[in-house]
XYZ file of C-alpha atoms in Angstrom:
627
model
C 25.355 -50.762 25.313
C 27.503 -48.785 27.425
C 23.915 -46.060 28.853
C 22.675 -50.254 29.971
C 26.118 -51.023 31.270
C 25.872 -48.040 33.508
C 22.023 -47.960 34.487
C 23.180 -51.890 35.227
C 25.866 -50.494 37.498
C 23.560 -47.995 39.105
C 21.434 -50.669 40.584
C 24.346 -53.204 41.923
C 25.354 -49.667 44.027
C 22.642 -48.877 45.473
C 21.074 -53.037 46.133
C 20.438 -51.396 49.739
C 17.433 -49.196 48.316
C 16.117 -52.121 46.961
C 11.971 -52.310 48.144
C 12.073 -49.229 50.081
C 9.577 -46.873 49.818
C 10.579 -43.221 49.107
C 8.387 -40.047 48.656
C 8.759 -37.255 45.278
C 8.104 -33.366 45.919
C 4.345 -33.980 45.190
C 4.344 -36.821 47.911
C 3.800 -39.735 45.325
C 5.376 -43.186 46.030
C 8.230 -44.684 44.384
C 10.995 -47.596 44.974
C 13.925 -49.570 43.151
C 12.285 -52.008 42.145
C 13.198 -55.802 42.842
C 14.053 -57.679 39.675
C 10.899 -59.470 38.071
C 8.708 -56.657 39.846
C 6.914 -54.059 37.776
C 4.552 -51.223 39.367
C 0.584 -50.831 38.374
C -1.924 -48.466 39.426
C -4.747 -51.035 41.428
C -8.181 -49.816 41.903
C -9.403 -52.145 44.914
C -7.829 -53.991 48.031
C -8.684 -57.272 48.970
C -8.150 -58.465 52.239
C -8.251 -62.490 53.091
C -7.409 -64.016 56.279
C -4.374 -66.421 56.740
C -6.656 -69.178 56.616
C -7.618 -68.494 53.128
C -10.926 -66.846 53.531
C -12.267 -63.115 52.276
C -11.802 -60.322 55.382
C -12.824 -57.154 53.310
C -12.418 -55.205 50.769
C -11.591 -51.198 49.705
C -11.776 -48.924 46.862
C -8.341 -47.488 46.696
C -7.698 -43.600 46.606
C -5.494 -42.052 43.455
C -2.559 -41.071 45.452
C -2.275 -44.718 46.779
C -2.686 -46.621 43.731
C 0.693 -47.487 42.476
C 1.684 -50.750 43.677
C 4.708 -52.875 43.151
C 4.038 -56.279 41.662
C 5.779 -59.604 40.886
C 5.740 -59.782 37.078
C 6.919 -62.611 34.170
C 8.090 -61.853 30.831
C 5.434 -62.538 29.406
C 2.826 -60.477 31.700
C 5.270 -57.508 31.481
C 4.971 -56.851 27.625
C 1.509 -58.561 27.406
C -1.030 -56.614 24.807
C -3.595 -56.784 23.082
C -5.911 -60.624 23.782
C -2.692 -62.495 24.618
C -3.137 -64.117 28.084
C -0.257 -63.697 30.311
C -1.222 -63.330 34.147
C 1.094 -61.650 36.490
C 1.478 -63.559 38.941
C -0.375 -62.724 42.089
C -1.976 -59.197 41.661
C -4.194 -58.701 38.260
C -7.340 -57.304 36.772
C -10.529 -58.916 37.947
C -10.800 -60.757 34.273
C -7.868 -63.161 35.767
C -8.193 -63.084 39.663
C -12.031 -63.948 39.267
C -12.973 -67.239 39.349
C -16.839 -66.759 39.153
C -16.091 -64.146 36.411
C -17.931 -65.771 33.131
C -20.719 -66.588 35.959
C -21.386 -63.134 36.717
C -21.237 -61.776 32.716
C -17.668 -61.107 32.361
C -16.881 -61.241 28.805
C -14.128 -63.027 27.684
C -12.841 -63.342 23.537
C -10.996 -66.596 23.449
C -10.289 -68.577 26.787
C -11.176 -67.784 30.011
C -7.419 -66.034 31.650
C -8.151 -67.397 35.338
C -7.870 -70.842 34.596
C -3.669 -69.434 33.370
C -3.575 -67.465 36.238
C -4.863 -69.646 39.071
C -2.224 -72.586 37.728
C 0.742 -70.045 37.859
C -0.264 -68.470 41.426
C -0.111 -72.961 42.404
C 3.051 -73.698 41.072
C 4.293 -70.323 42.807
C 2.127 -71.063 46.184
C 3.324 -75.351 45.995
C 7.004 -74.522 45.517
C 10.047 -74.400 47.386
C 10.094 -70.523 47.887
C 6.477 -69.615 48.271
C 5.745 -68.382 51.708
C 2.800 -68.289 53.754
C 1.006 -65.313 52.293
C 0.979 -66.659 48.818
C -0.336 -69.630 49.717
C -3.261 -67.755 51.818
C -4.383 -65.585 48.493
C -3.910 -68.769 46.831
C -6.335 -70.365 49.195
C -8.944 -68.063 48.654
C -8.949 -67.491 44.962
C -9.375 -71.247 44.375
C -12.584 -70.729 45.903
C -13.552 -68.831 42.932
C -16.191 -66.626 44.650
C -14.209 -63.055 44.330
C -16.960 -61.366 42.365
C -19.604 -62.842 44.471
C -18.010 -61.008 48.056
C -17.272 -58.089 46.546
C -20.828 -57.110 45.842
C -21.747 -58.406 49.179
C -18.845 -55.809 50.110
C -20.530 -53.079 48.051
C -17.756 -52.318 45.672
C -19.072 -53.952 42.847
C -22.374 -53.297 40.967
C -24.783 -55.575 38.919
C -27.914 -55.076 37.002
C -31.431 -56.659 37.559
C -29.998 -59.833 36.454
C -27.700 -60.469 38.659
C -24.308 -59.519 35.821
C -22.019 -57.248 36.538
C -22.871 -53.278 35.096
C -20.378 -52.929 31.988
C -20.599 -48.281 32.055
C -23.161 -46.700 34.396
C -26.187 -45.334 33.164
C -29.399 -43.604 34.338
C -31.211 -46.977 33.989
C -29.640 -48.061 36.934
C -30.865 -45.414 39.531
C -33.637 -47.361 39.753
C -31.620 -49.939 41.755
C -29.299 -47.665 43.320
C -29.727 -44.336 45.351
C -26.574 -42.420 43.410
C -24.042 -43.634 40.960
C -21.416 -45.948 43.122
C -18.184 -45.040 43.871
C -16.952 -47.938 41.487
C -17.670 -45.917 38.404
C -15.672 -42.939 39.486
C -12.175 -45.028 40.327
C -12.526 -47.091 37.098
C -11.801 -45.505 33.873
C -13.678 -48.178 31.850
C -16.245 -50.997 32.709
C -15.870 -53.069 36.390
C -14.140 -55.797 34.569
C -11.019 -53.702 33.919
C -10.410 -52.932 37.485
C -6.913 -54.109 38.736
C -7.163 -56.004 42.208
C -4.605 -56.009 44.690
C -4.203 -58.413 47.730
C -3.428 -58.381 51.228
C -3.182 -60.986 54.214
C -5.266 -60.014 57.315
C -3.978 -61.011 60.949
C -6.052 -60.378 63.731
C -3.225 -61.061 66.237
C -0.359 -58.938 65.061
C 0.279 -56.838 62.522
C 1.867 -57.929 58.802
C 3.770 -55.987 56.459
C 1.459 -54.740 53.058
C 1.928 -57.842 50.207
C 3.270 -55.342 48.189
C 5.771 -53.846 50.480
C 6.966 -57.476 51.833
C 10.997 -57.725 50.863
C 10.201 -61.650 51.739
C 7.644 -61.195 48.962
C 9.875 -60.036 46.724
C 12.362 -62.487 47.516
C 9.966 -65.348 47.456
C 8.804 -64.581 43.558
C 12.813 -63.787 42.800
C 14.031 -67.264 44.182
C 10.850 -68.997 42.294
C 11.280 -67.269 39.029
C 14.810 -67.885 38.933
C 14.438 -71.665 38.535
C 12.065 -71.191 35.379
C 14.005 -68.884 33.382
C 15.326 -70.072 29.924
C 18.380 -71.140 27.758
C 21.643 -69.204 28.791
C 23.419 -66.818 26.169
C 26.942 -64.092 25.874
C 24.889 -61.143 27.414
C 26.425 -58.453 25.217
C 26.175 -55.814 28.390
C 28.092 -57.676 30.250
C 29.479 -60.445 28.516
C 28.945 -63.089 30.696
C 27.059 -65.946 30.056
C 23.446 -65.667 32.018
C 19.950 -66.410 30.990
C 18.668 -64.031 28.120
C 15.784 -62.763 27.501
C 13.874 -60.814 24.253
C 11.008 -59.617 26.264
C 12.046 -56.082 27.801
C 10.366 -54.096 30.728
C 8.170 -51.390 29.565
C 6.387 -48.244 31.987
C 9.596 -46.418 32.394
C 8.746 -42.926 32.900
C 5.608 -43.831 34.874
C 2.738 -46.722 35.263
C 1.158 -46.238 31.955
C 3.662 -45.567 29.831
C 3.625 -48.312 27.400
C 6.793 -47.305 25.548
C 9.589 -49.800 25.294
C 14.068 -48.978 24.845
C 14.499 -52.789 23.320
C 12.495 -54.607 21.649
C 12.232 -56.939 18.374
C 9.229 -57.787 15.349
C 9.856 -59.338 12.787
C 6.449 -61.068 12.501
C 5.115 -57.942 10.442
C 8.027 -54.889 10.956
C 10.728 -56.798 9.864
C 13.335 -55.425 11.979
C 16.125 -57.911 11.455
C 15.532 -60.062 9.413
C 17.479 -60.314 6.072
C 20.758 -59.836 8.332
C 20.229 -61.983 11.447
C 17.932 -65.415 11.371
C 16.964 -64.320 15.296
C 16.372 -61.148 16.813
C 19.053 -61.928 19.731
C 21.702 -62.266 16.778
C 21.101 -58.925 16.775
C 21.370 -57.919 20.326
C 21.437 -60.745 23.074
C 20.635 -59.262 26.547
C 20.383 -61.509 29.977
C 17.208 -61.149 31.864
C 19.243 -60.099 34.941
C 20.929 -57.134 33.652
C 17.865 -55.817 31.441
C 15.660 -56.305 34.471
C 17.990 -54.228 36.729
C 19.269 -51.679 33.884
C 15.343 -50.661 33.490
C 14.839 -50.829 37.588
C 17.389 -48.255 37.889
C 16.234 -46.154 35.182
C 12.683 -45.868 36.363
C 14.018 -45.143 40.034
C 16.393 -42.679 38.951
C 13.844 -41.116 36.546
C 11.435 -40.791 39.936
C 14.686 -39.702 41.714
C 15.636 -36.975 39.656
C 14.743 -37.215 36.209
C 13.646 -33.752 34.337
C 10.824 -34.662 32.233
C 9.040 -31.766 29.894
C 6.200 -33.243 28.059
C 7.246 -36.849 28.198
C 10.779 -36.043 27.395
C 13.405 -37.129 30.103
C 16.507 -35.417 30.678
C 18.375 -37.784 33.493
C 22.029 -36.585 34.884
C 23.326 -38.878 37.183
C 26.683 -40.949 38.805
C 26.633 -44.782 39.386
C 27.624 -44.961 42.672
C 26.384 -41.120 43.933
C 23.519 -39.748 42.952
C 24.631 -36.328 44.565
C 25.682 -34.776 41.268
C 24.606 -31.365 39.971
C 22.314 -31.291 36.971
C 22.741 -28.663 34.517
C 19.090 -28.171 33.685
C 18.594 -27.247 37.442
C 17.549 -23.624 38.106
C 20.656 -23.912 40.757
C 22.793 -26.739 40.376
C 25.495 -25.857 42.557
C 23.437 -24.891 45.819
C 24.745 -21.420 46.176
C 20.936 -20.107 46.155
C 21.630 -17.924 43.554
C 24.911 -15.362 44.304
C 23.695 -11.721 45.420
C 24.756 -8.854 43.136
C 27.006 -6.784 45.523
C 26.587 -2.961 44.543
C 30.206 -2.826 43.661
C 31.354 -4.413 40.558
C 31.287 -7.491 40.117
C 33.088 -9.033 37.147
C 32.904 -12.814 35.296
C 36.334 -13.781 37.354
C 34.888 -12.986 40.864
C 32.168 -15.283 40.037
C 33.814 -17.847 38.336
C 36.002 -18.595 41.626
C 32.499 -18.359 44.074
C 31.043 -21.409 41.088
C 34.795 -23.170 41.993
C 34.117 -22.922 45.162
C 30.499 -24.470 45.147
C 31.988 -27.320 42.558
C 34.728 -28.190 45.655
C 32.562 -30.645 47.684
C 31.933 -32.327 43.947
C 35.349 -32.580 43.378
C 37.096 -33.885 46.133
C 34.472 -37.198 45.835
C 36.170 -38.863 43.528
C 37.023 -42.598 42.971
C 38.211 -44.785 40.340
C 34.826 -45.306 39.169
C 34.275 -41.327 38.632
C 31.941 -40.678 35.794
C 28.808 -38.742 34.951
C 26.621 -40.170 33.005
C 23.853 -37.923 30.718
C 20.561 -39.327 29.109
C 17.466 -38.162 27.357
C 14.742 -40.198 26.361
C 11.661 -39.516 24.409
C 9.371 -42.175 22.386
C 8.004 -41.083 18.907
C 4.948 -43.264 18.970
C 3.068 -45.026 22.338
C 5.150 -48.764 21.848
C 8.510 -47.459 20.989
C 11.225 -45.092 22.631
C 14.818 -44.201 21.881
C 17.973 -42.478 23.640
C 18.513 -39.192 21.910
C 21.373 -38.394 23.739
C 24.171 -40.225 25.861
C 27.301 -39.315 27.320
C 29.443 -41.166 29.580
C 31.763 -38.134 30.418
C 34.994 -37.719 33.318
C 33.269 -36.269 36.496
C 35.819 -33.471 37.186
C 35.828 -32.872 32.759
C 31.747 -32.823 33.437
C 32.110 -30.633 36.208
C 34.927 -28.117 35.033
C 32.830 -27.705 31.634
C 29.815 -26.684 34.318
C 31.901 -24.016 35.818
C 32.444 -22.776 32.517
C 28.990 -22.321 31.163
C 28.099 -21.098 34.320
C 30.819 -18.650 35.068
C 30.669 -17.598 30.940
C 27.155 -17.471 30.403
C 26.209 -14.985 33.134
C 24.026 -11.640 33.911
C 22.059 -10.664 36.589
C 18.718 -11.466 36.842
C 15.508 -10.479 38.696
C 13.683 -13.107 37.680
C 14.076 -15.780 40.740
C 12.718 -15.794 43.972
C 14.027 -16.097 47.486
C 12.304 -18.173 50.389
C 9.754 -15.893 51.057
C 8.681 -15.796 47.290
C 10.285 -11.899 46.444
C 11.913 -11.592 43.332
C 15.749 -10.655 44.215
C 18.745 -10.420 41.627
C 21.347 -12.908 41.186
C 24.319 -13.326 39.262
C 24.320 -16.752 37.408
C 23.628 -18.493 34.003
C 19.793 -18.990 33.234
C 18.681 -22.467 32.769
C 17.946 -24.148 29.960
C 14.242 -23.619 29.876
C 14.560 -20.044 30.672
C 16.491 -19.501 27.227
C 13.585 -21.562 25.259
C 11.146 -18.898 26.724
C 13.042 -15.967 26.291
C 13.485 -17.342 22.500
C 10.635 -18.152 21.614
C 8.125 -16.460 24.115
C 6.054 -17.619 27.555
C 3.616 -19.167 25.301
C 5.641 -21.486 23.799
C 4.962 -24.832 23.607
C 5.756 -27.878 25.551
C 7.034 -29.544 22.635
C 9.199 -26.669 21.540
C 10.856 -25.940 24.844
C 12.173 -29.784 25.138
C 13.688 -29.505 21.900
C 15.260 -25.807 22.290
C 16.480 -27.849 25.876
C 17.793 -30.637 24.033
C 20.048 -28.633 21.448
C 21.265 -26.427 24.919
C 22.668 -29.228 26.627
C 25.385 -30.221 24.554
C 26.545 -26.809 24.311
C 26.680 -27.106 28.339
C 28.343 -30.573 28.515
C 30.071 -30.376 25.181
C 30.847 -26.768 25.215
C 29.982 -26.265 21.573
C 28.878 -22.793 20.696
C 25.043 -21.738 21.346
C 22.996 -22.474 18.080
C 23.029 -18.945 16.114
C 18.872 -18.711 15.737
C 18.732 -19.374 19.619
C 20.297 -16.457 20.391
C 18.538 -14.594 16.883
C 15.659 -15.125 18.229
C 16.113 -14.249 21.750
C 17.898 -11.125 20.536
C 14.907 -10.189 18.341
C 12.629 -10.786 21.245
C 14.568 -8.137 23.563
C 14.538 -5.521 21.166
C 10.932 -5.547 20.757
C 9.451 -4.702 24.793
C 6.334 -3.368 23.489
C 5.500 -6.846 21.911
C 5.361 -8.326 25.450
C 4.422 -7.206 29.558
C 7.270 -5.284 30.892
C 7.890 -8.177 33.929
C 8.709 -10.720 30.540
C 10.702 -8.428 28.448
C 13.045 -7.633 31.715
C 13.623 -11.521 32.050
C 13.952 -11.948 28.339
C 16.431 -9.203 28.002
C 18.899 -10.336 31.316
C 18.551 -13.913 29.409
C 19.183 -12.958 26.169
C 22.237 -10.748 27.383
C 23.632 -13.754 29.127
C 23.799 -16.030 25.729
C 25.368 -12.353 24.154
C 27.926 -12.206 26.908
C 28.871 -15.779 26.234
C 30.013 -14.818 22.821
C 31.533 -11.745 22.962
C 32.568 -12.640 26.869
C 32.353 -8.673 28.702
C 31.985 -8.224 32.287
C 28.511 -7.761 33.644
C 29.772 -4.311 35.150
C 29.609 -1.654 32.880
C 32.616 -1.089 31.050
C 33.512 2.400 30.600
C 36.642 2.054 28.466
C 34.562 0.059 25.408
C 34.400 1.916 22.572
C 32.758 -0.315 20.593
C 30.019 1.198 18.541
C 27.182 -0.943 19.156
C 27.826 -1.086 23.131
C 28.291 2.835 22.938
C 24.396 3.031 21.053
C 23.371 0.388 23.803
C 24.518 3.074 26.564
C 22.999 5.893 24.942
C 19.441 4.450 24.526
C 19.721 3.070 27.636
C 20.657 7.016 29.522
C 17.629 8.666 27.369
C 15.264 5.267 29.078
C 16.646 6.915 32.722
C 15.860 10.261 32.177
C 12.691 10.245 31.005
C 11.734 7.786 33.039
C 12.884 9.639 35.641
C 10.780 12.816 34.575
C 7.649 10.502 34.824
C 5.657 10.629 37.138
C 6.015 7.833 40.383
C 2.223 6.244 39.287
C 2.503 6.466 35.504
C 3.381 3.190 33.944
C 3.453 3.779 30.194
C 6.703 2.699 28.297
C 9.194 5.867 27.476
C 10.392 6.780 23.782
C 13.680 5.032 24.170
C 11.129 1.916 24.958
C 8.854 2.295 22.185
C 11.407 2.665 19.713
C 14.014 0.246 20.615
C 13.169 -2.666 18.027
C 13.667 0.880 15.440
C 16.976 2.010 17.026
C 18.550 -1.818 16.953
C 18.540 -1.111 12.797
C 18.439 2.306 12.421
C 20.739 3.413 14.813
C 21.545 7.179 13.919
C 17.936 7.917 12.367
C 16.330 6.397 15.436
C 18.440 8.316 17.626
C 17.577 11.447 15.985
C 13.855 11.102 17.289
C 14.676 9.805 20.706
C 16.564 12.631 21.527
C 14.447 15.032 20.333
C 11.210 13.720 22.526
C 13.966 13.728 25.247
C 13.965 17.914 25.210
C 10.710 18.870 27.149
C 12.074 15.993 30.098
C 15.016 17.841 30.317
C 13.382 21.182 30.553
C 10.939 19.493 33.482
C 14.234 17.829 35.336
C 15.534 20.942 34.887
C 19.229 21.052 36.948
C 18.585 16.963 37.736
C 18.850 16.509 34.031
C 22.154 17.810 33.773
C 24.001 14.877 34.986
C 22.349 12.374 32.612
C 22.325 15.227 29.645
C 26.187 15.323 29.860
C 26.310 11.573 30.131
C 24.615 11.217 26.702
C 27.134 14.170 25.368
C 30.289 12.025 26.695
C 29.212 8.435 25.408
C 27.789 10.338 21.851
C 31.605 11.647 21.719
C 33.031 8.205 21.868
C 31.255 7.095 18.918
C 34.093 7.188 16.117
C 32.307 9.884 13.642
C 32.324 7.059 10.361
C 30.340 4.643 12.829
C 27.409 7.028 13.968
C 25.103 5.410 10.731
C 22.277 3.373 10.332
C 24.247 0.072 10.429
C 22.084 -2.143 12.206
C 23.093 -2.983 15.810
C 24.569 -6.442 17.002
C 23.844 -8.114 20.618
C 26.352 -6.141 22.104
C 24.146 -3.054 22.304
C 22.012 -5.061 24.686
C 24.963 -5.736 26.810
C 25.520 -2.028 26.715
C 22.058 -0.893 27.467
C 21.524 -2.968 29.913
C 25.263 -2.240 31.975
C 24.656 1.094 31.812
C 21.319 1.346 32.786
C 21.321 -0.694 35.990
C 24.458 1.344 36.823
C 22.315 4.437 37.001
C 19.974 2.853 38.865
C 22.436 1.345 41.377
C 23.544 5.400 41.479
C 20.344 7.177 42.238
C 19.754 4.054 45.027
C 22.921 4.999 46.803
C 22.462 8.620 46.382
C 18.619 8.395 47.838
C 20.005 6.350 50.618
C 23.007 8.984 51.884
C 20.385 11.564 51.504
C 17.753 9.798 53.974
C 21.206 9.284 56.219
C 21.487 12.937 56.140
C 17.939 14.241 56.717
């Protein structure tokens, strides 16, 4: 209970964000919602006057549609034929009194006679307001249907019903297909309608956005709910409820964290005579715990193909998330063209972890969540951790000052690739492991196995970095622009383990780094010899998945295709020819075999060939200086 204790916590901090309306990256809507308030995507807008009588009515546009509404139990986790109304805004089945009149078809009992008692009792009593009782007004009239064809929103046939799905029968009675069809997934009947009180003197706050609203359903509710119980979040003694809030990582998500049936699943019984035996949860805190969750989902929730990965602090949400491409706002650190070793960057990731650190209170904790559901009714945590902010963010300067390379992959303002020092994020590894192609489905789980090794700091799974490894060693298997980002990935999950500097490291004598150097010296030089518009891969390239294991014999032919480059450098190629001599030399005589190569070859290859690059830059720029 502890993830419901928090999310419960989350909402009491921030109370003040309750109702107000704030905007995601792709401009969609979203609030914390009130408690008894749910959010539904409406498909019309009907206006009535004060005085109880229809004003107009509007299709409503896509980006508009989500609107927050006062909900029940019951209406919240309502399926299937069961009637339960919410309690003001609904689909036209309930709001419609002339519904069965105009050919709506209904199974069992008609829903508005449920519906226009509840919006009554709400309207009659103590905390209903004005508004409520203006909607109420009208609907009693029971002639919705009836002014929204005169209003040309909805459509019926030659006798006078409403048109279930549009067909070419009816052009006959209309010029094209009405708009009604196209905002509607299904038939007219399923449209959801949403209401709002018309003033022609001043100007009134949206129903939907109305904190008195909210407050007026909260205060009403409040007096009907049930017998109180030991709310096991909390364990005070409050109202409790088994009916639990569902749409949690958006408006049709159907998917529910807690929930009982043992009418046909059997869930509990056998070991409890009542499901809250099992677990006993007050309305209260479940209807606040799954406010908070939805708003911090919307807030800053990472969500790849359904799965949620949520990071966040109870009473600040300003807390870096590890999945982020850059969680500590340094925009990526520039690689300076003098070395620049794990150490020097671990103190510039201290630095950017300060402002984190010196905000810290009693209360200072970091909570971690992901969520996924395994069918469309049911969902589960896969992962919690309640973990010490400054342990949370010390283990976050580790994997980020450990698991480092530079990288060419990211992009600065102006949308340039640049290189950076850093560690690559968590969906960057799944692709360089398992290829741009892979699959939605396999990247959340590759993400879900690297996160505990970032907040945990267990060791990287071996076939994650297999895999990757495999990947680098094969460039002609993919464009060049992927290999380079696979390799600078998969060399940052090698440097992890063996823990080198991203410089290159001329004392190492280890074999396989040595082998990394040398392939990567014969890749220079015959690149070099190349022409400036030819593109094709070199021989050091083509046979680098070879020369990982069959070192020596692979070697053998590289160096040999290296001979008529070096006769067309001619005195350029002597640099780089005695630069394969030197590193060859290193190599302890018993190790130059065919012993396949391990990661660190990569680490080599890669040092040594963006040192020669960083080289010829410098020496092309002195020699511009001196022309």
């Amino acid at each position: 209970m502890t993830w419901l204790l928090n999310l419960y916590k989350t909402y009491e901090a921030n109370v003040d964000r309750v109702g107000k309306i704030e905007k995601k990256y792709n401009g969609q809507e979203y609030t914390l919602l009130p408690i008894s308030h749910t959010t539904q995507n409406a498909h019309i807008e009907v206006e009535v006057t004060e005085d109880g009588n229809f004003h107009s009515a509007s299709l409503i546009d896509k980006n508009d549609s989500s609107t927050l509404i006062p909900c029940t139990e019951d209406s919240s986790s309502r399926a299937g034929s069961k009637i339960a109304p919410y309690p003001l805004h609904d689909k036209l089945s309930y709001v419609a009194g002339d519904f069965v009149a105009f050919g709506g078809k209904i199974k069992k009992e008609e829903p508005f006679a449920y519906y226009i008692s509840q919006l009554q009792e709400w309207a009659n009593s103590s905390s209903g307001n004005k508004k409520v009782r203006s909607i109420y007004q009208y609907l009693s009239k029971k002639q919705l249907i009836k002014d929204l064809v005169v209003a040309n929103i909805l459509c019926l046939d030659a006798n006078g019903k409403l048109i279930e799905k549009w067909d070419k029968k009816y052009e006959s009675l209309y010029d094209e297909k009405p708009p009604i069809f196209s905002v509607v997934a299904g038939d007219q009947s399923s449209a959801f309608i949403r209401f709002n009180v018309y003033s022609p003197n001043k100007i009134l706050k949206k129903v939907w956005k109305d904190p008195e609203m909210f407050e007026s359903f909260v205060n009403y509710y409040n007096e009907l709910l049930g017998d109180e119980g030991i709310c096991y979040v909390t364990g005070e003694r409050l109202p409790s409820t088994d009916k639990h809030a569902n749409k949690i990582r958006h408006a049709g998500d159907k998917a529910k964290l807690i929930s009982a049936n043992d009418t046909s699943g059997f869930t509990f019984r056998g070991r409890f005579a009542k499901s809250n035996e099992a677990v006993n949860i007050s309305y209260e805190v479940s209807q606040k715990a799954h406010n908070a969750l939805k708003w911090l989902i919307n807030h800053q929730g990472k969500m790849i193909e359904e799965r949620v990965f949520l990071v966040w602090q109870n009473n600040d949400l300003d807390i870096p998330n590890p999945l982020d491409e850059d969680p500590f706002s340094m925009n990526s650190t520039p690689v300076k063209n003098e070395a620049f070793t794990n150490k020097e960057f671990a103190r510039e990731v201290a630095k950017a972890l300060e402002g984190y650190k010196n905000n810290l209170s009693l209360d200072s904790h970091v909570n971690i969540l992901i969520l996924d559901a395994a069918t469309t009714g049911r969902m589960a945590v896969l992962y919690y951790r309640n973990i010490d902010k400054e342990l949370y963010l010390d283990r976050l300067k580790k994997w980020h000052s450990t698991c480092v390379w530079i990288h060419r992959y990211r992009k600065n303002e102006d949308n340039q690739y640049i290189e950076s020092l850093g560690a690559p994020p968590p969906k960057e590894i799944a692709l360089a492991a398992y290829g741009s192609k892979a699959s939605d489905k396999i990247v959340k789980g590759l993400v879900e196995r690297i996160l505990p090794c970032i907040i945990d700091d267990r060791k990287i799974p071996l076939d994650i970095v297999r895999s990757a490894f495999q990947r680098a060693s094969n460039p002609v298997s993919m464009e060049k622009w992927e290999w380079e980002k696979t390799l600078s990935v998969t060399c940052a999950l090698i440097n992890k383990q063996e823990g080198y500097d991203v410089a290159l490291d001329t004392e190492n004598m280890d074999r396989d780094y040595l082998f990394g150097r040398l392939l990567a010296i014969a890749d220079v030089l015959e690149r070099r010899a190349l022409s400036s518009n030819e593109t094709r891969a070199t021989n050091a390239i083509r046979y680098m998945n070879a020369f990982s294991k069959h070192p020596e014999r692979t070697w053998n032919t590289i160096q040999s295709s290296l001979q008529p480059y070096q006769a067309k450098l001619g005195a350029k190629a002597i640099y780089l020819s005695k630069l394969i001599d030197e590193v060859a030399s290193q190599i302890d005589f018993n190790d130059f075999n065919n012993k396949p190569l391990s990661g660190k070859y990569l680490l080599g290859f890669y040092s040594q060939r963006y040192e020669l690059y960083q080289k010829k830059d410098k020496n092309d720029a002195q020699e511009e200086v001196t022309n």
